[in-house]
Every structure is written in structure tokens, then in C-alpha cells.
Amino acid sequence: MADLTLDTARKILDAAFAKAGELKLKPLVVTILDARGVLKLAAAQDGTSLMRGEIAHGKAYGALAMGMGSRALFQRAQEQAYFIDAVNTIAKGALVPVPGGVLIMDGTTLLGAVGVSGDTSDNDEACAVAGIQAAGLKANAG
């Protein structure tokens, strides 16, 4: 299994924050988990609101736990609310099934996930995707 290195995680983080600056977004939190779901790197821009770290983690964790980007989880929550609610109960409320949680792929190999929170879910997702692509990897937003 390929590993997500700290150097790669830093590239993702820096590029995600750069995209946020380019788009003039509200302050973000970016959380990066490895394929095991272990925290690799997390950072909050100055001025983020309360709970953004937990939300970013939940977006990344949900993507990893279900094997799909959180945009797909959002769609599934709309179509099968009872299923997502049951899974989130099993996960002790750790899933946040809205866009902004993106799987990090190296070809077909899962390296981890990025969760971003602070602006709209679509903008959060755009920053996660930009970060992953800047590191030369594939993003699976769902």
C-alpha cells in the first residue's frame, strides 16, 4: 500500500489554502487523513468559526469510511436518509455527509482523504480538489 507522506500532505494543505485565497473565501480548516483514517495534518486559517475542525474531520472521515467522496454521501443522504443516519449512528456521529470531503487517489490506490470546512460546501470541495491535484494526485469528490 502506498503511503501519504507528510510532504505530500503539506502540498495539499498549502494549495487548498492558496485556492481559498484566490477565491476570496471565508477562513477554512483543512484536515488530511491517511488511508487508515489517522490524522496526517490539520490547520485552521485565522478567524475560523467554532466547530470547523470537527466538520472538516467529519467530511474526510465520512469519505474514507464509505469509500466515496462526501458529495456522493450527500446525494445518498437525500435518497436514503435512514441508511446514512444508521451509518452515522454506528460511527458515533463522526460522518458529515456534505460536499467538502474528497478522497486522495494515486491511480487506483487510496492514499487518504481531505476535509475542508469554512465556506460553502461547494467552495470547500473546490479547495480540497485543488490541493489534491496540485500534489499530482487524483481527487474523488463523489
PDB file of C-alpha atoms in Angstrom:
ATOM      1  CA  MET A   1       0.000   0.000   0.000  1.00  0.00           C
ATOM      2  CA  ALA A   2       1.286   3.437  -0.903  1.00  0.00           C
ATOM      3  CA  ASP A   3       1.543   5.907   1.927  1.00  0.00           C
ATOM      4  CA  LEU A   4       0.516   9.530   2.096  1.00  0.00           C
ATOM      5  CA  THR A   5       3.687  11.343   3.106  1.00  0.00           C
ATOM      6  CA  LEU A   6       3.792  14.409   5.313  1.00  0.00           C
ATOM      7  CA  ASP A   7       5.449  16.301   2.448  1.00  0.00           C
ATOM      8  CA  THR A   8       2.531  15.453   0.140  1.00  0.00           C
ATOM      9  CA  ALA A   9       0.014  16.398   2.831  1.00  0.00           C
ATOM     10  CA  ARG A  10       1.724  19.782   3.212  1.00  0.00           C
ATOM     11  CA  LYS A  11       1.496  20.365  -0.560  1.00  0.00           C
ATOM     12  CA  ILE A  12      -2.221  19.571  -0.442  1.00  0.00           C
ATOM     13  CA  LEU A  13      -2.753  21.893   2.516  1.00  0.00           C
ATOM     14  CA  ASP A  14      -0.805  24.781   1.006  1.00  0.00           C
ATOM     15  CA  ALA A  15      -2.563  24.501  -2.363  1.00  0.00           C
ATOM     16  CA  ALA A  16      -6.001  24.253  -0.728  1.00  0.00           C
ATOM     17  CA  PHE A  17      -5.335  27.451   1.234  1.00  0.00           C
ATOM     18  CA  ALA A  18      -3.962  29.113  -1.914  1.00  0.00           C
ATOM     19  CA  LYS A  19      -7.185  28.268  -3.761  1.00  0.00           C
ATOM     20  CA  ALA A  20      -9.196  29.733  -0.882  1.00  0.00           C
ATOM     21  CA  GLY A  21      -7.185  32.941  -1.164  1.00  0.00           C
ATOM     22  CA  GLU A  22      -7.668  33.068  -4.915  1.00  0.00           C
ATOM     23  CA  LEU A  23     -11.445  32.669  -4.483  1.00  0.00           C
ATOM     24  CA  LYS A  24     -11.522  35.101  -1.525  1.00  0.00           C
ATOM     25  CA  LEU A  25     -13.284  32.579   0.697  1.00  0.00           C
ATOM     26  CA  LYS A  26     -14.083  32.733   4.394  1.00  0.00           C
ATOM     27  CA  PRO A  27     -11.366  31.269   6.673  1.00  0.00           C
ATOM     28  CA  LEU A  28     -11.043  27.493   6.276  1.00  0.00           C
ATOM     29  CA  VAL A  29      -9.927  24.456   8.194  1.00  0.00           C
ATOM     30  CA  VAL A  30      -8.240  21.711   6.160  1.00  0.00           C
ATOM     31  CA  THR A  31      -7.891  18.224   7.615  1.00  0.00           C
ATOM     32  CA  ILE A  32      -5.944  15.466   5.897  1.00  0.00           C
ATOM     33  CA  LEU A  33      -6.298  11.829   6.937  1.00  0.00           C
ATOM     34  CA  ASP A  34      -4.241   8.888   5.672  1.00  0.00           C
ATOM     35  CA  ALA A  35      -5.888   5.751   4.273  1.00  0.00           C
ATOM     36  CA  ARG A  36      -6.225   4.307   7.791  1.00  0.00           C
ATOM     37  CA  GLY A  37      -8.182   7.383   8.898  1.00  0.00           C
ATOM     38  CA  VAL A  38      -5.313   8.668  11.024  1.00  0.00           C
ATOM     39  CA  LEU A  39      -4.739  12.419  11.142  1.00  0.00           C
ATOM     40  CA  LYS A  40      -1.804  13.371   8.939  1.00  0.00           C
ATOM     41  CA  LEU A  41      -2.172  17.151   9.034  1.00  0.00           C
ATOM     42  CA  ALA A  42      -4.744  19.766  10.005  1.00  0.00           C
ATOM     43  CA  ALA A  43      -4.627  23.542  10.027  1.00  0.00           C
ATOM     44  CA  ALA A  44      -7.048  26.393  10.553  1.00  0.00           C
ATOM     45  CA  GLN A  45      -6.742  29.795   8.973  1.00  0.00           C
ATOM     46  CA  ASP A  46      -7.052  32.768  11.296  1.00  0.00           C
ATOM     47  CA  GLY A  47     -10.672  33.636  12.034  1.00  0.00           C
ATOM     48  CA  THR A  48     -12.355  30.270  11.541  1.00  0.00           C
ATOM     49  CA  SER A  49     -15.541  29.743  13.463  1.00  0.00           C
ATOM     50  CA  LEU A  50     -16.121  27.192  16.196  1.00  0.00           C
ATOM     51  CA  MET A  51     -16.549  23.534  15.143  1.00  0.00           C
ATOM     52  CA  ARG A  52     -14.904  23.955  11.721  1.00  0.00           C
ATOM     53  CA  GLY A  53     -12.153  21.489  12.676  1.00  0.00           C
ATOM     54  CA  GLU A  54     -14.656  18.831  13.656  1.00  0.00           C
ATOM     55  CA  ILE A  55     -16.672  19.408  10.490  1.00  0.00           C
ATOM     56  CA  ALA A  56     -13.588  19.180   8.244  1.00  0.00           C
ATOM     57  CA  HIS A  57     -12.559  15.969  10.006  1.00  0.00           C
ATOM     58  CA  GLY A  58     -16.075  14.559   9.625  1.00  0.00           C
ATOM     59  CA  LYS A  59     -16.101  15.260   5.896  1.00  0.00           C
ATOM     60  CA  ALA A  60     -12.763  13.472   5.390  1.00  0.00           C
ATOM     61  CA  TYR A  61     -13.656  10.637   7.782  1.00  0.00           C
ATOM     62  CA  GLY A  62     -17.026  10.062   6.100  1.00  0.00           C
ATOM     63  CA  ALA A  63     -15.416   9.879   2.676  1.00  0.00           C
ATOM     64  CA  LEU A  64     -12.910   7.294   3.921  1.00  0.00           C
ATOM     65  CA  ALA A  65     -15.448   5.303   5.923  1.00  0.00           C
ATOM     66  CA  MET A  66     -17.812   4.941   2.991  1.00  0.00           C
ATOM     67  CA  GLY A  67     -15.220   4.827   0.200  1.00  0.00           C
ATOM     68  CA  MET A  68     -16.686   7.748  -1.714  1.00  0.00           C
ATOM     69  CA  GLY A  69     -16.345  11.490  -1.769  1.00  0.00           C
ATOM     70  CA  SER A  70     -18.757  13.307   0.505  1.00  0.00           C
ATOM     71  CA  ARG A  71     -20.675  14.747  -2.466  1.00  0.00           C
ATOM     72  CA  ALA A  72     -21.830  11.170  -3.138  1.00  0.00           C
ATOM     73  CA  LEU A  73     -22.642  10.793   0.565  1.00  0.00           C
ATOM     74  CA  PHE A  74     -24.737  13.949   0.355  1.00  0.00           C
ATOM     75  CA  GLN A  75     -26.642  12.542  -2.607  1.00  0.00           C
ATOM     76  CA  ARG A  76     -27.117   9.235  -0.805  1.00  0.00           C
ATOM     77  CA  ALA A  77     -28.360  11.068   2.300  1.00  0.00           C
ATOM     78  CA  GLN A  78     -31.027  12.719   0.170  1.00  0.00           C
ATOM     79  CA  GLU A  79     -32.049   9.409  -1.411  1.00  0.00           C
ATOM     80  CA  GLN A  80     -31.588   7.103   1.599  1.00  0.00           C
ATOM     81  CA  ALA A  81     -31.673   9.271   4.698  1.00  0.00           C
ATOM     82  CA  TYR A  82     -32.308   6.306   7.000  1.00  0.00           C
ATOM     83  CA  PHE A  83     -29.222   4.496   5.731  1.00  0.00           C
ATOM     84  CA  ILE A  84     -26.868   7.465   6.217  1.00  0.00           C
ATOM     85  CA  ASP A  85     -28.428   8.129   9.622  1.00  0.00           C
ATOM     86  CA  ALA A  86     -27.852   4.491  10.621  1.00  0.00           C
ATOM     87  CA  VAL A  87     -24.242   4.565   9.424  1.00  0.00           C
ATOM     88  CA  ASN A  88     -23.644   7.845  11.249  1.00  0.00           C
ATOM     89  CA  THR A  89     -25.100   6.317  14.407  1.00  0.00           C
ATOM     90  CA  ILE A  90     -22.676   3.396  14.094  1.00  0.00           C
ATOM     91  CA  ALA A  91     -19.865   5.914  13.519  1.00  0.00           C
ATOM     92  CA  LYS A  92     -20.905   7.791  16.683  1.00  0.00           C
ATOM     93  CA  GLY A  93     -21.823  10.891  14.673  1.00  0.00           C
ATOM     94  CA  ALA A  94     -18.416  11.211  13.018  1.00  0.00           C
ATOM     95  CA  LEU A  95     -19.679  11.488   9.415  1.00  0.00           C
ATOM     96  CA  VAL A  96     -20.534  14.840   7.858  1.00  0.00           C
ATOM     97  CA  PRO A  97     -22.276  13.904   4.581  1.00  0.00           C
ATOM     98  CA  VAL A  98     -21.977  17.161   2.638  1.00  0.00           C
ATOM     99  CA  PRO A  99     -19.516  18.173  -0.115  1.00  0.00           C
ATOM    100  CA  GLY A 100     -16.002  19.022   1.041  1.00  0.00           C
ATOM    101  CA  GLY A 101     -14.675  15.545   1.821  1.00  0.00           C
ATOM    102  CA  VAL A 102     -12.523  14.280  -1.051  1.00  0.00           C
ATOM    103  CA  LEU A 103     -10.647  11.012  -1.449  1.00  0.00           C
ATOM    104  CA  ILE A 104      -6.951  11.235  -2.367  1.00  0.00           C
ATOM    105  CA  MET A 105      -6.087   8.722  -5.077  1.00  0.00           C
ATOM    106  CA  ASP A 106      -2.774   7.703  -6.652  1.00  0.00           C
ATOM    107  CA  GLY A 107      -4.106   5.943  -9.730  1.00  0.00           C
ATOM    108  CA  THR A 108      -6.415   3.330  -8.218  1.00  0.00           C
ATOM    109  CA  THR A 109      -4.668   3.367  -4.819  1.00  0.00           C
ATOM    110  CA  LEU A 110      -6.414   5.154  -1.969  1.00  0.00           C
ATOM    111  CA  LEU A 111      -3.973   7.349  -0.036  1.00  0.00           C
ATOM    112  CA  GLY A 112      -6.389   9.161   2.271  1.00  0.00           C
ATOM    113  CA  ALA A 113      -8.916  11.983   2.291  1.00  0.00           C
ATOM    114  CA  VAL A 114      -9.098  15.745   2.654  1.00  0.00           C
ATOM    115  CA  GLY A 115     -11.886  17.509   4.503  1.00  0.00           C
ATOM    116  CA  VAL A 116     -12.409  21.250   4.207  1.00  0.00           C
ATOM    117  CA  SER A 117     -14.859  23.441   6.106  1.00  0.00           C
ATOM    118  CA  GLY A 118     -15.450  27.167   6.441  1.00  0.00           C
ATOM    119  CA  ASP A 119     -17.195  28.417   3.329  1.00  0.00           C
ATOM    120  CA  THR A 120     -19.970  26.898   1.215  1.00  0.00           C
ATOM    121  CA  SER A 121     -19.702  23.153   0.739  1.00  0.00           C
ATOM    122  CA  ASP A 122     -19.042  23.608  -2.994  1.00  0.00           C
ATOM    123  CA  ASN A 123     -16.196  26.039  -2.288  1.00  0.00           C
ATOM    124  CA  ASP A 124     -14.801  23.761   0.419  1.00  0.00           C
ATOM    125  CA  GLU A 125     -14.772  20.911  -2.109  1.00  0.00           C
ATOM    126  CA  ALA A 126     -13.095  23.079  -4.772  1.00  0.00           C
ATOM    127  CA  CYS A 127     -10.238  23.819  -2.365  1.00  0.00           C
ATOM    128  CA  ALA A 128      -9.813  20.139  -1.466  1.00  0.00           C
ATOM    129  CA  VAL A 129      -9.735  19.157  -5.139  1.00  0.00           C
ATOM    130  CA  ALA A 130      -7.255  21.928  -5.982  1.00  0.00           C
ATOM    131  CA  GLY A 131      -4.964  20.802  -3.169  1.00  0.00           C
ATOM    132  CA  ILE A 132      -5.008  17.168  -4.237  1.00  0.00           C
ATOM    133  CA  GLN A 133      -4.415  17.998  -7.895  1.00  0.00           C
ATOM    134  CA  ALA A 134      -1.556  20.371  -7.022  1.00  0.00           C
ATOM    135  CA  ALA A 135       0.170  17.414  -5.338  1.00  0.00           C
ATOM    136  CA  GLY A 136      -0.057  15.471  -8.615  1.00  0.00           C
ATOM    137  CA  LEU A 137      -2.777  13.136  -7.361  1.00  0.00           C
ATOM    138  CA  LYS A 138      -6.367  12.372  -8.330  1.00  0.00           C
ATOM    139  CA  ALA A 139      -9.326  13.740  -6.405  1.00  0.00           C
ATOM    140  CA  ASN A 140     -12.540  11.756  -5.967  1.00  0.00           C
ATOM    141  CA  ALA A 141     -15.174  14.155  -4.688  1.00  0.00           C
ATOM    142  CA  GLY A 142     -18.023  11.737  -5.319  1.00  0.00           C
TER     143      GLY A 142
END
